[in-house]
Structure formats: structure tokens, C-alpha cells
mmCIF file of C-alpha atoms in Angstrom:
data_model
loop_
_atom_site.group_PDB
_atom_site.id
_atom_site.type_symbol
_atom_site.label_atom_id
_atom_site.label_comp_id
_atom_site.label_asym_id
_atom_site.label_seq_id
_atom_site.Cartn_x
_atom_site.Cartn_y
_atom_site.Cartn_z
ATOM 1 C CA MET M 1 45.338 -36.462 -79.450
ATOM 2 C CA LYS M 2 44.129 -33.403 -81.293
ATOM 3 C CA LEU M 3 43.642 -33.327 -85.067
ATOM 4 C CA ALA M 4 43.616 -30.020 -86.919
ATOM 5 C CA ARG M 5 43.884 -28.253 -90.247
ATOM 6 C CA TRP M 6 45.698 -24.958 -90.730
ATOM 7 C CA GLU M 7 46.931 -22.359 -93.184
ATOM 8 C CA ASP M 8 50.647 -21.631 -93.222
ATOM 9 C CA GLY M 9 51.136 -18.883 -95.781
ATOM 10 C CA PRO M 10 49.839 -20.244 -99.103
ATOM 11 C CA ASP M 11 49.916 -23.839 -97.851
ATOM 12 C CA VAL M 12 47.296 -25.896 -96.017
ATOM 13 C CA GLY M 13 48.576 -28.315 -93.406
ATOM 14 C CA GLU M 14 46.771 -31.206 -91.747
ATOM 15 C CA GLY M 15 48.010 -33.084 -88.732
ATOM 16 C CA PHE M 16 48.229 -33.202 -84.957
ATOM 17 C CA VAL M 17 48.387 -30.431 -82.399
ATOM 18 C CA VAL M 18 51.151 -31.418 -79.971
ATOM 19 C CA GLY M 19 51.591 -28.960 -77.146
ATOM 20 C CA GLY M 20 51.911 -25.609 -78.886
ATOM 21 C CA ARG M 21 52.936 -27.104 -82.249
ATOM 22 C CA ALA M 22 51.123 -28.014 -85.444
ATOM 23 C CA VAL M 23 52.730 -31.255 -86.648
ATOM 24 C CA PRO M 24 51.789 -32.624 -90.105
ATOM 25 C CA PHE M 25 50.648 -36.208 -90.560
ATOM 26 C CA PRO M 26 53.151 -38.612 -92.123
ATOM 27 C CA ASP M 27 52.990 -39.131 -95.891
ATOM 28 C CA ASN M 28 50.908 -35.980 -96.444
ATOM 29 C CA LEU M 29 47.790 -37.696 -95.141
ATOM 30 C CA THR M 30 44.649 -35.605 -94.665
ATOM 31 C CA VAL M 31 42.254 -35.470 -91.730
ATOM 32 C CA ALA M 32 39.640 -37.194 -93.911
ATOM 33 C CA GLU M 33 42.027 -40.064 -94.627
ATOM 34 C CA VAL M 34 43.014 -40.443 -90.979
ATOM 35 C CA LEU M 35 39.365 -40.452 -89.886
ATOM 36 C CA ALA M 36 38.627 -43.198 -92.409
ATOM 37 C CA GLN M 37 41.499 -45.303 -91.048
ATOM 38 C CA GLY M 38 40.158 -45.105 -87.505
ATOM 39 C CA LEU M 39 41.425 -44.240 -84.047
ATOM 40 C CA LYS M 40 43.907 -47.100 -83.690
ATOM 41 C CA ARG M 41 45.700 -46.085 -86.875
ATOM 42 C CA ALA M 42 45.715 -42.458 -85.709
ATOM 43 C CA ARG M 43 47.584 -43.520 -82.549
ATOM 44 C CA ASP M 44 50.245 -45.215 -84.698
ATOM 45 C CA LEU M 45 50.612 -42.091 -86.834
ATOM 46 C CA PHE M 46 50.890 -39.903 -83.748
ATOM 47 C CA ALA M 47 53.712 -42.061 -82.392
ATOM 48 C CA GLN M 48 55.627 -41.511 -85.638
ATOM 49 C CA VAL M 49 55.558 -37.703 -85.565
ATOM 50 C CA LYS M 50 54.884 -36.565 -81.983
ATOM 51 C CA ASP M 51 58.492 -35.459 -81.501
ATOM 52 C CA ASP M 52 58.731 -33.582 -84.822
ATOM 53 C CA ALA M 53 59.350 -29.834 -84.650
ATOM 54 C CA GLY M 54 56.292 -28.881 -86.708
ATOM 55 C CA ARG M 55 55.261 -25.227 -86.655
ATOM 56 C CA PRO M 56 54.323 -23.038 -83.668
ATOM 57 C CA LEU M 57 50.546 -22.743 -83.421
ATOM 58 C CA ASP M 58 50.783 -18.971 -83.251
ATOM 59 C CA ALA M 59 52.567 -19.005 -86.628
ATOM 60 C CA VAL M 60 49.661 -20.673 -88.459
ATOM 61 C CA ARG M 61 45.930 -19.961 -88.835
ATOM 62 C CA LEU M 62 43.661 -22.773 -87.735
ATOM 63 C CA LEU M 63 40.927 -23.844 -90.158
ATOM 64 C CA ALA M 64 37.841 -25.927 -89.470
ATOM 65 C CA PRO M 65 39.317 -29.258 -88.328
ATOM 66 C CA LEU M 66 37.647 -31.262 -91.095
ATOM 67 C CA VAL M 67 35.673 -30.965 -94.289
ATOM 68 C CA PRO M 68 32.538 -32.819 -93.152
ATOM 69 C CA ALA M 69 31.029 -35.605 -95.205
ATOM 70 C CA SER M 70 27.690 -34.467 -93.769
ATOM 71 C CA ILE M 71 26.374 -32.550 -90.759
ATOM 72 C CA ARG M 72 23.412 -33.788 -88.729
ATOM 73 C CA ASP M 73 22.317 -31.432 -85.981
ATOM 74 C CA PHE M 74 20.189 -32.920 -83.211
ATOM 75 C CA VAL M 75 17.924 -31.222 -80.688
ATOM 76 C CA ALA M 76 18.869 -33.271 -77.643
ATOM 77 C CA PHE M 77 18.450 -30.799 -74.762
ATOM 78 C CA GLU M 78 14.954 -30.636 -73.267
ATOM 79 C CA GLU M 79 15.554 -27.247 -71.632
ATOM 80 C CA HIS M 80 16.578 -25.704 -74.956
ATOM 81 C CA VAL M 81 13.484 -27.064 -76.710
ATOM 82 C CA GLU M 82 11.183 -25.684 -74.046
ATOM 83 C CA GLY M 83 12.758 -22.220 -74.108
ATOM 84 C CA VAL M 84 13.407 -21.678 -77.787
ATOM 85 C CA SER M 85 10.009 -22.962 -78.940
ATOM 86 C CA ALA M 86 8.385 -19.791 -77.593
ATOM 87 C CA SER M 87 10.639 -17.467 -79.588
ATOM 88 C CA VAL M 88 10.489 -19.520 -82.811
ATOM 89 C CA ASP M 89 6.997 -21.084 -82.718
ATOM 90 C CA GLY M 90 5.221 -18.698 -80.361
ATOM 91 C CA LYS M 91 4.441 -21.408 -77.797
ATOM 92 C CA SER M 92 6.710 -22.753 -75.050
ATOM 93 C CA GLU M 93 6.428 -26.521 -75.005
ATOM 94 C CA VAL M 94 8.202 -29.834 -75.413
ATOM 95 C CA VAL M 95 5.954 -31.930 -77.643
ATOM 96 C CA PRO M 96 5.478 -35.610 -76.667
ATOM 97 C CA GLU M 97 7.171 -36.702 -79.897
ATOM 98 C CA TRP M 98 10.472 -35.195 -78.719
ATOM 99 C CA TYR M 99 10.805 -37.938 -76.099
ATOM 100 C CA GLN M 100 10.305 -40.759 -78.599
ATOM 101 C CA ALA M 101 13.494 -40.372 -80.665
ATOM 102 C CA PRO M 102 16.457 -37.972 -81.030
ATOM 103 C CA THR M 103 15.306 -35.689 -83.859
ATOM 104 C CA PHE M 104 17.856 -34.057 -86.187
ATOM 105 C CA TYR M 105 18.080 -32.054 -89.390
ATOM 106 C CA PHE M 106 20.793 -31.920 -92.056
ATOM 107 C CA THR M 107 22.675 -28.648 -92.460
ATOM 108 C CA ASN M 108 25.078 -27.331 -95.073
ATOM 109 C CA PRO M 109 28.619 -28.801 -95.080
ATOM 110 C CA HIS M 110 29.706 -26.205 -97.664
ATOM 111 C CA THR M 111 29.411 -23.191 -95.342
ATOM 112 C CA VAL M 112 31.560 -24.503 -92.494
ATOM 113 C CA LEU M 113 33.686 -21.881 -90.727
ATOM 114 C CA GLY M 114 36.828 -22.335 -88.665
ATOM 115 C CA PRO M 115 38.188 -20.745 -85.483
ATOM 116 C CA ASP M 116 38.176 -16.926 -85.479
ATOM 117 C CA GLU M 117 36.429 -16.906 -88.859
ATOM 118 C CA ALA M 118 33.640 -14.346 -89.276
ATOM 119 C CA VAL M 119 30.129 -15.336 -90.290
ATOM 120 C CA SER M 120 28.363 -13.382 -93.051
ATOM 121 C CA PRO M 121 24.686 -13.658 -92.102
ATOM 122 C CA PRO M 122 21.594 -13.013 -94.184
ATOM 123 C CA VAL M 123 19.540 -9.901 -93.540
ATOM 124 C CA THR M 124 17.944 -10.733 -90.197
ATOM 125 C CA GLU M 125 16.669 -8.961 -87.100
ATOM 126 C CA ARG M 126 17.277 -11.958 -84.842
ATOM 127 C CA LEU M 127 20.785 -13.294 -85.381
ATOM 128 C CA ASP M 128 21.702 -15.948 -82.819
ATOM 129 C CA PHE M 129 24.356 -18.520 -81.956
ATOM 130 C CA GLU M 130 23.959 -22.099 -80.698
ATOM 131 C CA LEU M 131 26.489 -23.636 -78.305
ATOM 132 C CA GLU M 132 26.975 -27.314 -79.116
ATOM 133 C CA VAL M 133 29.432 -30.189 -78.917
ATOM 134 C CA ALA M 134 29.732 -32.358 -82.021
ATOM 135 C CA ALA M 135 30.868 -35.961 -82.396
ATOM 136 C CA VAL M 136 32.958 -36.830 -85.460
ATOM 137 C CA LEU M 137 32.746 -40.318 -86.922
ATOM 138 C CA GLY M 138 35.741 -42.434 -87.930
ATOM 139 C CA GLY M 139 36.383 -45.878 -89.372
ATOM 140 C CA PRO M 140 34.086 -47.688 -91.792
ATOM 141 C CA GLY M 141 30.769 -46.399 -90.418
ATOM 142 C CA GLY M 142 27.770 -48.546 -91.211
ATOM 143 C CA SER M 143 24.013 -48.994 -91.145
ATOM 144 C CA ASN M 144 21.588 -49.959 -88.368
ATOM 145 C CA LEU M 145 24.284 -49.745 -85.714
ATOM 146 C CA ASP M 146 23.464 -50.492 -82.106
ATOM 147 C CA ALA M 147 24.617 -48.014 -79.463
ATOM 148 C CA ALA M 148 27.770 -49.985 -78.627
ATOM 149 C CA ASP M 149 28.973 -50.123 -82.237
ATOM 150 C CA ALA M 150 27.979 -46.496 -82.794
ATOM 151 C CA GLY M 151 29.998 -45.446 -79.743
ATOM 152 C CA ALA M 152 33.018 -47.354 -81.025
ATOM 153 C CA ALA M 153 32.719 -45.467 -84.323
ATOM 154 C CA ILE M 154 33.004 -42.042 -82.669
ATOM 155 C CA PHE M 155 36.516 -40.823 -83.458
ATOM 156 C CA GLY M 156 36.400 -37.632 -81.430
ATOM 157 C CA TYR M 157 34.657 -34.381 -80.558
ATOM 158 C CA THR M 158 34.791 -30.711 -81.484
ATOM 159 C CA ILE M 159 32.906 -27.510 -80.603
ATOM 160 C CA MET M 160 30.074 -26.446 -82.900
ATOM 161 C CA ASN M 161 28.341 -23.070 -83.283
ATOM 162 C CA ASP M 162 25.145 -23.343 -85.301
ATOM 163 C CA TRP M 163 24.593 -19.702 -86.335
ATOM 164 C CA SER M 164 20.860 -19.016 -86.643
ATOM 165 C CA ALA M 165 18.579 -16.326 -88.080
ATOM 166 C CA ARG M 166 15.546 -16.839 -85.851
ATOM 167 C CA ASP M 167 13.089 -14.703 -87.819
ATOM 168 C CA ILE M 168 13.855 -16.569 -91.048
ATOM 169 C CA GLN M 169 13.738 -19.888 -89.199
ATOM 170 C CA SER M 170 10.344 -19.054 -87.706
ATOM 171 C CA ARG M 171 8.866 -18.132 -91.093
ATOM 172 C CA GLU M 172 10.031 -21.214 -92.942
ATOM 173 C CA MET M 173 9.098 -23.666 -90.168
ATOM 174 C CA LYS M 174 5.487 -22.506 -90.438
ATOM 175 C CA VAL M 175 5.522 -24.433 -93.737
ATOM 176 C CA ARG M 176 6.394 -27.577 -91.699
ATOM 177 C CA LEU M 177 9.904 -27.845 -93.092
ATOM 178 C CA GLY M 178 13.274 -26.534 -92.015
ATOM 179 C CA PRO M 179 15.190 -25.084 -90.400
ATOM 180 C CA ALA M 180 17.046 -24.471 -93.619
ATOM 181 C CA LYS M 181 17.755 -20.912 -94.767
ATOM 182 C CA GLY M 182 17.499 -19.805 -91.159
ATOM 183 C CA LYS M 183 20.688 -21.738 -90.470
ATOM 184 C CA ASP M 184 22.596 -22.904 -93.551
ATOM 185 C CA PHE M 185 24.665 -19.726 -93.996
ATOM 186 C CA GLY M 186 27.306 -20.738 -91.442
ATOM 187 C CA THR M 187 28.328 -23.439 -88.979
ATOM 188 C CA SER M 188 31.564 -22.966 -87.031
ATOM 189 C CA LEU M 189 33.628 -26.012 -86.006
ATOM 190 C CA GLY M 190 36.847 -26.184 -84.024
ATOM 191 C CA PRO M 191 39.358 -25.477 -82.843
ATOM 192 C CA TRP M 192 40.351 -29.137 -83.441
ATOM 193 C CA ILE M 193 39.048 -32.678 -83.040
ATOM 194 C CA VAL M 194 39.886 -34.164 -79.619
ATOM 195 C CA THR M 195 39.973 -37.951 -79.872
ATOM 196 C CA ALA M 196 37.336 -39.893 -77.957
ATOM 197 C CA ASP M 197 39.857 -41.619 -75.688
ATOM 198 C CA GLU M 198 40.959 -38.214 -74.347
ATOM 199 C CA LEU M 199 37.417 -37.519 -73.153
ATOM 200 C CA GLU M 200 36.677 -40.954 -71.664
ATOM 201 C CA PRO M 201 37.408 -39.675 -68.119
ATOM 202 C CA PHE M 202 34.429 -37.305 -68.531
ATOM 203 C CA LEU M 203 31.908 -40.062 -69.316
ATOM 204 C CA ASP M 204 29.443 -40.631 -66.502
ATOM 205 C CA ALA M 205 27.969 -43.977 -65.436
ATOM 206 C CA ASP M 206 25.256 -43.751 -68.116
ATOM 207 C CA GLY M 207 27.656 -42.892 -70.943
ATOM 208 C CA PHE M 208 26.894 -39.162 -71.090
ATOM 209 C CA LEU M 209 29.740 -36.731 -71.731
ATOM 210 C CA ALA M 210 29.872 -34.668 -68.512
ATOM 211 C CA VAL M 211 31.867 -31.673 -69.722
ATOM 212 C CA ARG M 212 30.979 -28.066 -68.952
ATOM 213 C CA ALA M 213 30.152 -25.781 -71.886
ATOM 214 C CA GLU M 214 29.859 -22.000 -71.706
ATOM 215 C CA VAL M 215 29.374 -19.099 -74.100
ATOM 216 C CA HIS M 216 30.335 -15.421 -73.929
ATOM 217 C CA VAL M 217 29.253 -12.507 -76.144
ATOM 218 C CA ASN M 218 31.697 -9.598 -76.279
ATOM 219 C CA GLY M 219 33.342 -10.954 -73.145
ATOM 220 C CA GLU M 220 30.112 -11.197 -71.136
ATOM 221 C CA PRO M 221 28.894 -14.639 -69.990
ATOM 222 C CA VAL M 222 25.531 -15.604 -71.474
ATOM 223 C CA GLY M 223 25.006 -19.303 -70.729
ATOM 224 C CA GLU M 224 26.540 -22.506 -69.410
ATOM 225 C CA ASP M 225 25.457 -26.113 -69.035
ATOM 226 C CA LEU M 226 26.707 -29.653 -68.625
ATOM 227 C CA VAL M 227 26.667 -31.574 -71.895
ATOM 228 C CA SER M 228 25.539 -34.603 -69.877
ATOM 229 C CA ASN M 229 22.101 -32.922 -69.601
ATOM 230 C CA MET M 230 21.340 -34.305 -73.074
ATOM 231 C CA GLY M 231 18.325 -36.564 -73.432
ATOM 232 C CA TRP M 232 20.430 -39.187 -75.217
ATOM 233 C CA PRO M 233 24.211 -39.830 -75.143
ATOM 234 C CA PHE M 234 26.178 -39.435 -78.370
ATOM 235 C CA PRO M 235 26.324 -43.169 -79.237
ATOM 236 C CA GLU M 236 22.522 -43.271 -79.274
ATOM 237 C CA LEU M 237 22.417 -40.226 -81.565
ATOM 238 C CA VAL M 238 24.751 -41.935 -84.031
ATOM 239 C CA ALA M 239 22.841 -45.218 -83.778
ATOM 240 C CA TYR M 240 19.564 -43.460 -84.551
ATOM 241 C CA ALA M 241 21.090 -41.627 -87.524
ATOM 242 C CA SER M 242 22.260 -44.976 -88.935
ATOM 243 C CA ARG M 243 18.775 -46.548 -88.833
ATOM 244 C CA ASN M 244 17.724 -47.584 -92.336
ATOM 245 C CA SER M 245 20.483 -45.286 -93.572
ATOM 246 C CA LYS M 246 24.286 -45.063 -93.556
ATOM 247 C CA VAL M 247 26.855 -43.116 -91.545
ATOM 248 C CA VAL M 248 30.478 -42.737 -92.659
ATOM 249 C CA ALA M 249 33.823 -41.350 -91.538
ATOM 250 C CA GLY M 250 33.757 -37.559 -91.504
ATOM 251 C CA ASP M 251 30.086 -37.304 -90.586
ATOM 252 C CA VAL M 252 29.452 -34.676 -87.898
ATOM 253 C CA PHE M 253 26.724 -35.107 -85.254
ATOM 254 C CA GLY M 254 25.816 -31.934 -83.358
ATOM 255 C CA SER M 255 24.411 -32.378 -79.873
ATOM 256 C CA GLY M 256 21.919 -29.605 -80.322
ATOM 257 C CA THR M 257 22.046 -26.457 -78.249
ATOM 258 C CA VAL M 258 22.763 -26.843 -74.554
ATOM 259 C CA GLY M 259 20.264 -25.411 -72.085
ATOM 260 C CA ASN M 260 20.632 -22.586 -69.572
ATOM 261 C CA GLY M 261 21.380 -19.890 -72.134
ATOM 262 C CA GLY M 262 23.108 -21.952 -74.818
ATOM 263 C CA CYS M 263 21.500 -19.584 -77.324
ATOM 264 C CA LEU M 264 19.789 -16.214 -77.202
ATOM 265 C CA GLY M 265 16.539 -17.660 -78.554
ATOM 266 C CA GLU M 266 16.024 -19.699 -75.406
ATOM 267 C CA LEU M 267 16.421 -16.586 -73.256
ATOM 268 C CA TRP M 268 14.072 -14.572 -75.498
ATOM 269 C CA GLY M 269 11.458 -17.294 -75.207
ATOM 270 C CA ARG M 270 11.640 -17.385 -71.435
ATOM 271 C CA SER M 271 11.611 -13.615 -70.903
ATOM 272 C CA GLY M 272 9.223 -12.649 -73.695
ATOM 273 C CA GLU M 273 11.607 -9.943 -74.931
ATOM 274 C CA LEU M 274 14.798 -9.641 -76.988
ATOM 275 C CA ASN M 275 17.103 -9.493 -73.992
ATOM 276 C CA PRO M 276 20.031 -10.051 -74.390
ATOM 277 C CA PRO M 277 19.763 -8.355 -77.790
ATOM 278 C CA PRO M 278 20.260 -10.215 -81.089
ATOM 279 C CA LEU M 279 23.802 -10.351 -82.422
ATOM 280 C CA GLN M 280 24.991 -7.372 -84.433
ATOM 281 C CA GLU M 281 27.818 -6.681 -86.850
ATOM 282 C CA GLY M 282 31.140 -6.734 -84.964
ATOM 283 C CA ASP M 283 29.938 -8.911 -82.066
ATOM 284 C CA GLU M 284 32.238 -11.672 -80.851
ATOM 285 C CA VAL M 285 30.932 -15.058 -79.677
ATOM 286 C CA ARG M 286 33.369 -17.193 -77.675
ATOM 287 C CA MET M 287 32.549 -20.764 -76.712
ATOM 288 C CA VAL M 288 34.525 -22.789 -74.167
ATOM 289 C CA VAL M 289 34.064 -26.530 -73.645
ATOM 290 C CA GLU M 290 35.913 -28.431 -70.949
ATOM 291 C CA GLY M 291 38.354 -30.972 -72.357
ATOM 292 C CA ILE M 292 38.120 -29.577 -75.898
ATOM 293 C CA GLY M 293 39.092 -25.887 -75.965
ATOM 294 C CA GLU M 294 37.714 -22.576 -77.254
ATOM 295 C CA LEU M 295 35.956 -21.564 -80.464
ATOM 296 C CA THR M 296 35.509 -17.882 -81.311
ATOM 297 C CA GLY M 297 33.626 -16.281 -84.183
ATOM 298 C CA THR M 298 32.658 -12.726 -85.099
ATOM 299 C CA VAL M 299 29.782 -11.234 -87.076
ATOM 300 C CA ASP M 300 30.446 -9.629 -90.451
ATOM 301 C CA PRO M 301 27.983 -7.349 -92.305
ATOM 302 C CA ALA M 302 24.796 -9.001 -93.542
ATOM 303 C CA VAL M 303 24.728 -10.108 -97.177
ATOM 304 C CA VAL M 304 21.821 -8.849 -99.294
ATOM 305 C CA PRO M 305 20.843 -11.550 -101.841
ATOM 306 C CA PRO M 306 19.158 -11.042 -105.222
ATOM 307 C CA ALA M 307 15.408 -10.484 -104.998
ATOM 308 C CA LEU M 308 13.134 -13.528 -105.250
ATOM 309 C CA PRO M 309 9.536 -13.290 -106.507
ATOM 310 C CA ARG M 310 6.590 -14.686 -104.582
ATOM 311 C CA ALA M 311 5.025 -18.020 -105.539
ATOM 312 C CA ARG M 312 2.707 -18.132 -108.549
ATOM 313 C CA SER M 313 -0.647 -19.574 -107.519
ATOM 314 C CA ARG M 314 -1.090 -22.224 -110.219
ATOM 315 C CA SER M 315 -4.100 -23.774 -108.483
ATOM 316 C CA ARG M 316 -6.059 -20.543 -109.010
ATOM 317 C CA GLU M 317 -5.129 -20.466 -112.679
ATOM 318 C CA ARG M 318 -6.347 -24.035 -113.110
ATOM 319 C CA SER M 319 -9.636 -23.145 -111.381
ATOM 320 C CA ARG M 320 -10.239 -20.241 -113.761
ATOM 321 C CA ALA M 321 -9.374 -22.401 -116.779
ATOM 322 C CA ALA M 322 -11.901 -25.054 -115.678
ATOM 323 C CA VAL M 323 -14.657 -22.410 -115.610
#
């Protein structure tokens, strides 16, 4: 099953994608409500409407497939960490701490973009994409889940593009926080949520999702990788996120950027130069993930924000006052 949201003229629809049709849920349910009810209930709903006429997909405009409750983005690919660290931190390495636990950061659920939706970046000289697969949680969620229960809570998967301004990211991470403003201006999700049962044939013997992911810029291939090259499978990512915390339906868990050219920053770090060049206004980024579909986004003009003054050094003022 595929769950989606779409615009049809002035109306927003939410439902299933069946063949080439967008078919609304029964009783005007939303994706958020169906996620909360879990995968079994979604199968019952699908059986009720799968033969409905719906609307042709080419007659509607797909939106991001959900309004996330939260977005956690992991860094689960060793090859990506090794490559991108040189372009962001100035030193190519995988620190020992990376192997101890699947690290993540929270990003902005209010700047989510849908299929074919343009990103409006900040002023940056190093605009980048990040090719990821994201798990979407369903059901009641919970706290301190083990990997088995966390896996059972995964409702489905979608493609994720974590747009990144690498120069801004590099500056703010020198303060030992972030990434924040280097990334929170846009995260693309889509084109729909494919339910977990549809992707079970791609799970390998260790529970990793062995689907091929690739990315193209302006029609030219840039990178490709198997998602099963993650350091941890998705259930372990969700289980870790739930430790001493809580995960709920509608939470999104990004895999982190795949290796082998899953972002430009990795390639810059390996080559020592900006080749391929950073994204520019008008560029098109197309991501294709086996078993899920395609997600395309373009780059709009950069947005110039209001000026912000530098920090006031209060410690110096206190020192002078003490004298």
C-alpha cells in the first residue's frame, strides 16, 4: 500500500495511491489518523476503497505524504561520515564514538517539502542535497523499545532529501552544536509512504533494507548505494531514539546520507575540491529508491534574511566593572 497527500484544486486529499489513482481514505480520515491506528487498520481501510474511482494521479499535485510529528535524522552510513567530515570539519575520519550508538539530530518539521516542490535556501556557497530513506512510525509508539518492538512499530518508508548548506553547517558545528541553520530550511519527503509489508522482500538476513538508492543532478548520475550498507538497521535506530524518551505515530527517522556519492559534500571531502559543483538556482535533484519511487526537487533563489548583530561580550564588561 502507498499512502499520500495531494492538492486537487483548492482541496487537500489524503488517502491511498492505487495504480495510477489517488483514492481518499474512508470517512475523511487523514494520514496522521491512519498512522496512529496502525498497519492492520490501514489494510482494512484499503480493502474498503481500493476499487473506488478516485482521481488520476496526473490530475492532482502530490504533497509531502505526512505532516511529521518530529524528524530525527541519523548518520548511519560509515562511508558518508568518513567522506563528508573532511568538507565540513576539515579532517576525514570516523570517530570511535560513531560505532558506539546511532547518533541523530532533530530537524525542523515545519519546513517539509513535497515532491517537485522547490527549496528556498539561505545565502550559501555550498548548497548540497542528502539522499536518504526514512522510516515512518505508526501505532501507539512507546518508550525504551527493544529492536523487535521498534521494528513492529515501523509503518512504512519514504524518500528523504535533507537539503544542506555546508558552509553554514561547518561554521555552527565549530561551536559544538548543530547542524541546525545549515539544514533546517528544507527537508523533502515523498512521493508517498510505502507500507513496511511491501518492502519485506528486500530485508536481508540481518534485517537491513537492501534497496538501491541513486541520485541525479540535472539528469546526470552523482551517486548510488545500497541502503543495507547502514551501520544499524531501522528497528535499531527507532529503538535507540526511544531510549529514556518517547516515539509516536508520525515520527520520521532518516537513515542518514547513503555513501558512494549520496551527497556532494562526501565527494568534495574525498577530492579536496568542489567537484561536482555546489547546487545553484534552477538545478534539479532527482532521487530514486528501489521499491519506493522517485522524489524530485529544484532550487529556488536564495532568501536573504534580516541582518543579525554579533554577540555582545558580557564577560568583558563584567571584567571592566570589577576593576
